[in-house]
CSV table of C-alpha atoms in Angstrom, one decimal:
chain,number,residue,atom,x,y,z
A,63,MET,CA,58.1,-13.4,-50.0
A,64,ARG,CA,57.5,-14.6,-46.4
A,65,SER,CA,55.3,-12.3,-44.4
A,66,PRO,CA,57.0,-10.8,-41.4
A,67,THR,CA,53.8,-10.7,-39.3
A,68,VAL,CA,52.3,-14.2,-39.7
A,69,THR,CA,55.1,-16.3,-38.1
A,70,PRO,CA,55.0,-14.1,-34.7
A,71,GLN,CA,51.2,-14.5,-34.7
A,72,LEU,CA,51.5,-18.3,-35.0
A,73,GLN,CA,54.2,-18.4,-32.4
A,74,ARG,CA,52.0,-16.4,-29.9
A,75,ILE,CA,49.1,-18.8,-30.5
A,76,ALA,CA,51.4,-21.8,-30.0
A,77,ALA,CA,52.7,-20.3,-26.8
A,78,GLN,CA,49.2,-19.7,-25.5
A,79,ALA,CA,48.2,-23.3,-26.3
A,80,ALA,CA,51.4,-24.7,-24.7
A,81,ARG,CA,51.0,-22.6,-21.4
A,82,ASP,CA,47.3,-23.7,-21.0
A,83,PRO,CA,46.5,-27.2,-22.3
A,84,ASP,CA,42.9,-26.8,-21.2
A,85,ARG,CA,42.3,-23.4,-22.8
A,86,VAL,CA,39.6,-23.1,-25.5
A,87,LEU,CA,40.6,-20.7,-28.2
A,88,THR,CA,37.6,-18.5,-29.3
A,89,THR,CA,39.1,-15.7,-31.4
A,90,LEU,CA,41.2,-16.9,-34.3
A,91,ALA,CA,39.4,-16.0,-37.5
A,92,HIS,CA,40.4,-12.3,-37.3
A,93,LEU,CA,44.0,-13.3,-37.9
A,94,ILE,CA,43.2,-14.5,-41.4
A,95,ASP,CA,43.9,-11.1,-43.1
A,96,GLU,CA,45.5,-10.5,-46.5
A,97,ASP,CA,49.0,-11.1,-45.3
A,98,PHE,CA,47.9,-14.4,-43.7
A,99,LEU,CA,46.3,-15.4,-47.0
A,100,ARG,CA,49.4,-14.4,-48.9
A,101,GLU,CA,51.5,-16.6,-46.6
A,102,ALA,CA,49.0,-19.4,-47.0
A,103,TYR,CA,49.3,-19.1,-50.7
A,104,ARG,CA,53.1,-19.3,-50.5
A,105,ARG,CA,52.8,-22.6,-48.5
A,106,THR,CA,50.3,-24.1,-50.8
A,107,SER,CA,51.7,-26.6,-53.4
A,108,LYS,CA,51.9,-25.0,-56.8
A,109,SER,CA,52.2,-28.3,-58.6
A,110,SER,CA,48.9,-29.8,-57.5
A,111,ALA,CA,46.2,-30.2,-60.1
A,112,ALA,CA,43.4,-27.7,-60.6
A,113,GLY,CA,40.1,-28.4,-58.9
A,114,ILE,CA,36.6,-28.0,-60.3
A,115,ASP,CA,37.1,-24.4,-61.2
A,116,GLY,CA,40.0,-25.3,-63.5
A,117,VAL,CA,42.1,-22.5,-61.9
A,118,THR,CA,45.8,-23.4,-61.2
A,119,ALA,CA,48.2,-21.8,-58.7
A,120,GLN,CA,50.0,-20.1,-61.7
A,121,MET,CA,46.8,-18.7,-63.1
A,122,TYR,CA,45.7,-17.4,-59.7
A,123,ALA,CA,49.1,-15.8,-59.3
A,124,GLU,CA,48.7,-13.6,-62.4
A,125,HIS,CA,46.5,-11.2,-60.3
A,126,LEU,CA,47.5,-12.4,-56.8
A,127,GLU,CA,47.0,-9.2,-54.8
A,128,GLU,CA,43.6,-8.4,-56.4
A,129,ASN,CA,42.5,-12.0,-55.9
A,130,LEU,CA,43.6,-12.1,-52.3
A,131,ARG,CA,42.0,-8.8,-51.5
A,132,ASP,CA,38.7,-10.1,-53.0
A,133,LEU,CA,39.0,-13.3,-51.1
A,134,HIS,CA,39.6,-11.6,-47.8
A,135,GLU,CA,36.6,-9.4,-48.3
A,136,ARG,CA,34.4,-12.4,-48.9
A,137,LEU,CA,35.7,-14.1,-45.9
A,138,ARG,CA,35.2,-11.1,-43.8
A,139,SER,CA,31.7,-10.4,-45.0
A,140,GLY,CA,30.7,-14.1,-44.8
A,141,VAL,CA,29.8,-14.5,-48.4
A,142,TYR,CA,32.7,-16.9,-49.2
A,143,GLN,CA,31.3,-20.3,-50.5
A,144,ALA,CA,33.3,-23.5,-50.6
A,145,ALA,CA,33.2,-25.3,-54.0
A,146,PRO,CA,32.6,-29.0,-54.4
A,147,VAL,CA,35.7,-31.2,-54.6
A,148,GLU,CA,36.6,-33.1,-57.8
A,149,ARG,CA,37.4,-36.7,-57.0
A,150,VAL,CA,39.8,-39.0,-58.9
A,151,TRP,CA,41.0,-42.5,-58.0
A,152,ILE,CA,44.5,-44.0,-57.6
A,153,GLU,CA,45.6,-47.5,-57.1
A,154,LYS,CA,46.4,-49.0,-53.8
A,155,ASP,CA,48.9,-51.7,-52.9
A,156,ASP,CA,46.2,-54.3,-52.2
A,157,GLY,CA,44.8,-53.8,-55.6
A,158,GLY,CA,41.9,-51.5,-54.5
A,159,ARG,CA,41.5,-47.9,-55.3
A,160,ARG,CA,41.8,-44.8,-53.1
A,161,PRO,CA,39.7,-41.7,-53.7
A,162,ILE,CA,41.7,-38.4,-53.9
A,163,GLY,CA,40.0,-35.1,-53.9
A,164,LYS,CA,41.0,-31.9,-55.7
A,165,PRO,CA,39.8,-28.7,-54.1
A,166,ALA,CA,39.4,-25.5,-56.0
A,167,CYS,CA,42.4,-23.2,-55.8
A,168,GLU,CA,40.9,-20.6,-53.4
A,169,ASP,CA,39.6,-23.3,-51.1
A,170,LYS,CA,43.2,-24.7,-50.9
A,171,ILE,CA,44.4,-21.2,-49.9
A,172,VAL,CA,41.8,-20.8,-47.2
A,173,GLN,CA,42.1,-24.3,-46.0
A,174,ARG,CA,45.9,-23.8,-45.7
A,175,ALA,CA,45.2,-20.7,-43.6
A,176,VAL,CA,43.0,-22.5,-41.2
A,177,ALA,CA,45.4,-25.4,-41.1
A,178,MET,CA,48.2,-23.2,-40.1
A,179,LEU,CA,46.2,-21.9,-37.1
A,180,LEU,CA,45.2,-25.4,-36.1
A,181,GLU,CA,48.7,-26.7,-36.5
A,182,ALA,CA,50.1,-24.1,-34.2
A,183,ILE,CA,47.5,-25.1,-31.5
A,184,TYR,CA,47.6,-28.9,-31.9
A,185,GLU,CA,51.3,-29.3,-32.2
A,186,GLN,CA,51.4,-28.5,-28.5
A,187,ASP,CA,48.9,-31.3,-27.8
A,188,PHE,CA,50.0,-34.1,-30.1
A,189,SER,CA,51.8,-37.0,-28.6
A,190,ASP,CA,55.4,-37.9,-29.5
A,191,CYS,CA,54.1,-41.2,-30.9
A,192,SER,CA,52.4,-39.5,-33.8
A,193,TYR,CA,54.5,-38.9,-36.9
A,194,GLY,CA,52.1,-38.3,-39.9
A,195,PHE,CA,51.2,-35.0,-41.3
A,196,ARG,CA,53.3,-33.0,-38.9
A,197,GLN,CA,56.0,-30.4,-39.6
A,198,GLY,CA,59.5,-31.5,-38.7
A,199,ARG,CA,58.5,-35.1,-38.5
A,200,SER,CA,59.0,-37.8,-41.2
A,201,PRO,CA,58.4,-41.5,-41.9
A,202,HIS,CA,62.1,-42.1,-41.5
A,203,GLU,CA,61.9,-40.9,-37.9
A,204,ALA,CA,58.9,-43.2,-37.2
A,205,LEU,CA,60.9,-46.2,-38.7
A,206,HIS,CA,63.9,-45.4,-36.7
A,207,GLU,CA,61.9,-45.1,-33.4
A,208,LEU,CA,60.1,-48.3,-34.1
A,209,ARG,CA,63.3,-50.3,-34.6
A,210,GLN,CA,65.1,-48.8,-31.6
A,211,ARG,CA,62.2,-49.4,-29.2
A,212,CYS,CA,61.7,-53.0,-30.3
A,213,MET,CA,65.3,-53.8,-29.9
A,214,ARG,CA,65.8,-51.7,-26.6
A,215,GLU,CA,62.6,-52.7,-24.7
A,216,GLY,CA,62.5,-56.4,-25.5
A,217,ILE,CA,59.4,-56.2,-27.5
A,218,GLY,CA,58.0,-59.7,-28.4
A,219,TRP,CA,54.6,-59.0,-29.7
A,220,ILE,CA,53.2,-56.5,-32.3
A,221,VAL,CA,49.7,-55.3,-32.8
A,222,ASP,CA,49.7,-54.1,-36.4
A,223,ALA,CA,46.6,-52.0,-36.5
A,224,ASP,CA,45.1,-50.3,-39.6
A,225,GLY,CA,41.9,-48.3,-40.0
A,226,SER,CA,39.5,-49.3,-42.8
A,227,GLY,CA,38.6,-46.3,-45.0
A,228,TYR,CA,39.6,-44.0,-42.2
A,229,PHE,CA,39.3,-40.7,-43.9
A,230,ASP,CA,35.9,-41.5,-45.4
A,231,SER,CA,34.4,-42.9,-42.1
A,232,ILE,CA,35.2,-40.0,-39.8
A,233,ASP,CA,32.1,-39.1,-37.9
A,234,ARG,CA,31.7,-35.4,-38.5
A,235,THR,CA,29.6,-34.7,-35.4
A,236,ARG,CA,32.2,-36.3,-33.2
A,237,LEU,CA,34.9,-34.4,-35.1
A,238,ARG,CA,33.3,-31.1,-34.3
A,239,GLU,CA,32.9,-32.1,-30.7
A,240,VAL,CA,36.6,-32.8,-30.5
A,241,LEU,CA,37.4,-29.5,-32.2
A,242,ARG,CA,35.4,-27.5,-29.8
A,243,GLN,CA,37.4,-28.9,-26.9
A,244,ARG,CA,40.2,-26.8,-28.1
A,245,VAL,CA,38.9,-24.4,-30.8
A,246,ASN,CA,35.5,-22.9,-30.5
A,247,ASP,CA,35.7,-20.0,-32.9
A,248,GLY,CA,32.4,-19.8,-34.8
A,249,ARG,CA,33.9,-18.4,-38.0
A,250,VAL,CA,36.6,-21.1,-38.2
A,251,LEU,CA,34.1,-23.9,-37.4
A,252,ARG,CA,31.7,-22.6,-40.1
A,253,LEU,CA,34.5,-22.7,-42.7
A,254,ILE,CA,35.4,-26.2,-41.7
A,255,GLY,CA,31.7,-27.2,-41.9
A,256,GLN,CA,31.4,-25.7,-45.4
A,257,TRP,CA,34.4,-27.8,-46.6
A,258,LEU,CA,32.9,-30.9,-45.1
A,259,ARG,CA,29.5,-30.3,-46.7
A,260,ALA,CA,30.6,-28.9,-50.0
A,261,GLY,CA,30.1,-32.2,-51.8
A,262,VAL,CA,32.1,-34.4,-54.2
A,263,MET,CA,32.0,-34.1,-58.0
A,264,GLU,CA,32.7,-37.4,-59.8
A,265,GLU,CA,32.1,-37.7,-63.6
A,266,GLY,CA,29.7,-34.8,-63.6
A,267,VAL,CA,27.7,-36.2,-60.7
A,268,LEU,CA,27.6,-34.2,-57.4
A,269,THR,CA,27.1,-36.2,-54.2
A,270,HIS,CA,27.1,-35.1,-50.5
A,271,PRO,CA,28.6,-37.8,-48.2
A,272,GLU,CA,27.4,-37.6,-44.6
A,273,THR,CA,30.7,-38.9,-43.2
A,274,GLY,CA,34.4,-38.4,-43.7
A,275,VAL,CA,36.8,-35.8,-44.8
A,276,VAL,CA,38.1,-35.6,-48.3
A,277,GLN,CA,41.6,-37.1,-48.9
A,278,GLY,CA,43.6,-34.6,-50.9
A,279,GLY,CA,42.0,-31.6,-49.1
A,280,VAL,CA,44.6,-29.3,-47.5
A,281,ILE,CA,42.6,-29.2,-44.2
A,282,SER,CA,42.0,-32.9,-44.2
A,283,PRO,CA,45.3,-34.2,-42.7
A,284,ILE,CA,45.1,-32.0,-39.6
A,285,LEU,CA,41.5,-32.8,-39.0
A,286,ALA,CA,42.2,-36.5,-39.4
A,287,ASN,CA,45.2,-36.3,-37.1
A,288,LEU,CA,43.5,-34.5,-34.2
A,289,PHE,CA,40.6,-36.9,-34.4
A,290,LEU,CA,42.7,-40.0,-34.2
A,291,HIS,CA,44.8,-38.2,-31.5
A,292,HIS,CA,41.7,-38.2,-29.4
A,293,VAL,CA,40.5,-41.6,-30.3
A,294,LEU,CA,43.8,-43.5,-30.0
A,295,ASP,CA,46.8,-41.6,-28.8
A,296,GLU,CA,45.3,-40.1,-25.6
A,297,TRP,CA,43.5,-43.2,-24.9
A,298,PHE,CA,46.6,-45.3,-25.2
A,299,GLU,CA,48.7,-43.0,-22.9
A,300,GLN,CA,46.0,-42.4,-20.3
A,301,GLU,CA,44.1,-45.7,-20.1
A,302,VAL,CA,46.0,-48.4,-21.8
A,303,ARG,CA,49.6,-48.0,-20.8
A,304,PRO,CA,49.0,-47.7,-17.0
A,305,ARG,CA,47.1,-51.1,-17.1
A,306,MET,CA,49.8,-53.1,-19.0
A,307,LYS,CA,52.1,-55.5,-16.9
A,308,GLY,CA,55.1,-55.1,-19.3
A,309,ARG,CA,56.6,-52.4,-21.5
A,310,CYS,CA,54.7,-51.2,-24.5
A,311,PHE,CA,54.6,-48.4,-27.0
A,312,LEU,CA,52.5,-46.9,-29.8
A,313,ILE,CA,53.8,-45.4,-33.1
A,314,ARG,CA,51.3,-43.9,-35.5
A,315,PHE,CA,51.6,-42.5,-38.9
A,316,ALA,CA,48.1,-41.2,-39.9
A,317,ASP,CA,45.8,-44.2,-39.5
A,318,ASP,CA,48.6,-46.7,-39.8
A,319,CYS,CA,49.8,-47.6,-36.4
A,320,VAL,CA,52.0,-50.3,-34.5
A,321,ILE,CA,51.6,-51.2,-30.9
A,322,GLY,CA,54.6,-53.0,-29.5
A,323,CYS,CA,54.3,-55.1,-26.3
A,324,GLU,CA,56.7,-56.9,-24.2
A,325,LEU,CA,54.2,-59.6,-23.0
A,326,GLU,CA,51.8,-61.7,-24.9
A,327,GLY,CA,49.0,-61.1,-22.4
A,328,ASP,CA,49.2,-57.4,-22.9
A,329,ALA,CA,49.2,-57.6,-26.6
A,330,ARG,CA,46.1,-59.9,-26.6
A,331,ARG,CA,44.2,-57.4,-24.3
A,332,ILE,CA,45.0,-54.6,-26.6
A,333,MET,CA,44.0,-56.6,-29.7
A,334,ALA,CA,40.7,-57.4,-28.0
A,335,VAL,CA,39.7,-53.9,-27.0
A,336,LEU,CA,41.1,-51.9,-29.8
A,337,PRO,CA,38.3,-52.6,-32.4
A,338,LYS,CA,35.7,-51.7,-29.6
A,339,ARG,CA,37.5,-48.4,-29.0
A,340,PHE,CA,37.3,-47.6,-32.8
A,341,ALA,CA,33.7,-48.7,-33.1
A,342,ARG,CA,32.8,-46.3,-30.3
A,343,PHE,CA,33.8,-43.4,-32.6
A,344,GLY,CA,32.3,-44.9,-35.8
A,345,LEU,CA,35.6,-46.3,-37.0
A,346,ARG,CA,36.5,-49.8,-38.2
A,347,MET,CA,39.7,-51.8,-38.1
A,348,HIS,CA,40.8,-53.2,-41.5
A,349,PRO,CA,40.0,-57.0,-41.4
A,350,THR,CA,43.1,-58.2,-43.1
A,351,LYS,CA,45.7,-55.5,-42.3
A,352,THR,CA,45.1,-55.7,-38.5
A,353,ALA,CA,46.9,-58.7,-36.9
A,354,LEU,CA,48.6,-59.9,-33.7
A,355,ILE,CA,52.2,-61.0,-34.5
A,356,ALA,CA,54.8,-62.7,-32.5
A,357,PHE,CA,57.9,-60.6,-33.1
A,358,ARG,CA,60.8,-62.0,-31.0
A,359,LYS,CA,64.5,-62.4,-31.4
A,360,PRO,CA,65.7,-65.5,-33.2
A,361,GLU,CA,66.9,-67.1,-29.9
A,362,ALA,CA,63.4,-66.9,-28.5
A,363,HIS,CA,62.0,-69.0,-31.2
A,364,GLN,CA,63.6,-72.2,-30.1
A,365,GLY,CA,60.7,-74.6,-29.2
A,366,ILE,CA,58.1,-71.9,-29.8
A,367,ASP,CA,55.9,-71.4,-32.8
A,368,PRO,CA,57.0,-67.9,-33.8
A,369,GLY,CA,53.9,-67.5,-36.1
A,370,ASN,CA,54.4,-64.9,-38.9
A,371,GLY,CA,57.3,-63.1,-37.3
A,372,THR,CA,57.1,-60.2,-39.8
A,373,PHE,CA,54.8,-57.1,-40.2
A,374,ASP,CA,54.5,-54.3,-42.8
A,375,PHE,CA,54.7,-50.6,-41.7
A,376,LEU,CA,55.2,-47.6,-44.0
A,377,GLY,CA,55.9,-49.6,-47.1
A,378,LEU,CA,58.6,-51.8,-45.4
A,379,THR,CA,58.5,-55.4,-44.1
A,380,HIS,CA,60.1,-55.7,-40.6
A,381,ASP,CA,61.6,-58.9,-39.4
A,382,TRP,CA,64.2,-60.2,-36.9
A,383,SER,CA,67.3,-61.6,-38.4
A,384,ARG,CA,71.0,-62.0,-37.4
A,385,SER,CA,73.8,-59.7,-38.2
A,386,ARG,CA,77.1,-60.8,-39.7
A,387,ARG,CA,78.4,-61.1,-36.1
A,388,GLY,CA,75.6,-63.3,-35.1
A,389,PHE,CA,73.6,-60.7,-33.0
A,390,GLY,CA,69.9,-60.5,-33.4
A,391,VAL,CA,68.8,-57.4,-35.3
A,392,ILE,CA,65.7,-56.1,-37.0
A,393,LYS,CA,66.0,-55.7,-40.7
A,394,ARG,CA,63.8,-54.0,-43.2
A,395,ARG,CA,63.0,-54.5,-46.9
A,396,THR,CA,60.5,-53.2,-49.3
A,397,ALA,CA,57.1,-54.7,-48.8
A,398,ARG,CA,56.1,-57.2,-51.4
A,399,LYS,CA,52.9,-55.3,-52.4
A,400,ARG,CA,54.8,-52.0,-52.8
A,401,LEU,CA,57.5,-53.7,-54.9
A,402,CYS,CA,54.9,-55.4,-57.1
A,403,ARG,CA,53.1,-52.1,-57.6
A,404,THR,CA,56.3,-50.4,-58.6
A,405,LYS,CA,57.3,-53.2,-61.1
A,406,LYS,CA,53.8,-53.1,-62.6
A,407,SER,CA,54.0,-49.3,-63.0
A,408,LEU,CA,57.4,-49.6,-64.7
A,409,TRP,CA,56.1,-52.3,-67.0
A,410,ARG,CA,53.2,-50.1,-68.0
A,411,TRP,CA,55.5,-47.1,-68.7
A,412,CYS,CA,57.8,-49.2,-70.8
A,413,HIS,CA,54.9,-50.6,-72.7
A,414,ILE,CA,53.5,-47.2,-73.5
A,415,ASN,CA,56.9,-45.7,-74.4
A,416,ARG,CA,58.4,-48.7,-76.2
A,417,HIS,CA,58.7,-46.8,-79.5
A,418,ALA,CA,60.3,-43.8,-78.0
A,419,PRO,CA,64.1,-43.3,-78.6
A,420,LEU,CA,66.3,-45.4,-76.5
A,421,LYS,CA,68.2,-42.4,-75.1
A,422,TYR,CA,64.9,-40.9,-73.8
A,423,GLN,CA,63.8,-44.2,-72.3
A,424,TYR,CA,67.1,-44.6,-70.5
A,425,GLN,CA,67.0,-41.0,-69.1
A,426,GLN,CA,63.5,-41.4,-67.8
A,427,LEU,CA,64.1,-44.9,-66.3
A,428,CYS,CA,67.3,-43.6,-64.6
A,429,GLN,CA,65.2,-40.9,-62.8
A,430,THR,CA,62.7,-43.3,-61.3
């Protein structure tokens, strides 16, 4: 059941943050009581895999009130300790592998509680150009905004930027500095520090990376988002846009971002300075996924080398084409790498289940 007290508390915090954008909030941890933890448990995914402790959400719920009471007491007395994160690997579109962490059940609950507080604050600060890991925002909205602005503002050049290993390369010292500009509650910062230092367990070996936040952690998306908001979004709005001669825009989903420019000169200036901006904060641009692309209407290509003319964003390939009435429109199709990965996954499933009854195969394939 939804707690009747948590939502008003979050609304008050959000209102304070909105009224005073420069205010540093120093007293937040006291809000994480049993009711707050119960609401955090309710918002935590129940289908996610168990962490290193082997405890699932269903197992934790068998004695939920007793467990939450004990968890709150350990948080209040300062004896709570974060467990190492179990790491698994999944395939990426480019053939590589992405590390995914599986925190322990109690860590997920406490991380969700802290994430709820941070989201209430930073939702007032985040730019409209940011769409990833935010409530009420979706990839579909980012794709719609991208298409509309390219067509409406006469965008002719795209800077397709992608961070290389973004989550794993975040400088934790700089992350804490960014956090303290808005949240300087010692107990909250200590909790975040525990999760960052808890270590990673992989095939029985415990390691302690010195940089990055664990992908898969409940707290990781909001931390990664607020860091890139400082590194990219604020910088683009305050320093880049005023210096451009033509129209331009930024659309970001996590570490995958697209910058649209009306003029080639503006696009080349951004392309030149963007890696330097990332390097200043210990981040790197992906060497193959970051590119400057001529992205103009078909009429503008006459007598001009259009270059590639397409770019991938959020699993879709975007390109200019003509509608049935002959007008220039931006069309989208599934990116080749994403399509190949899906076909490969289907082939693997069919190979493994080739001896299963045809009716079962048909039902399962129809659900994909």
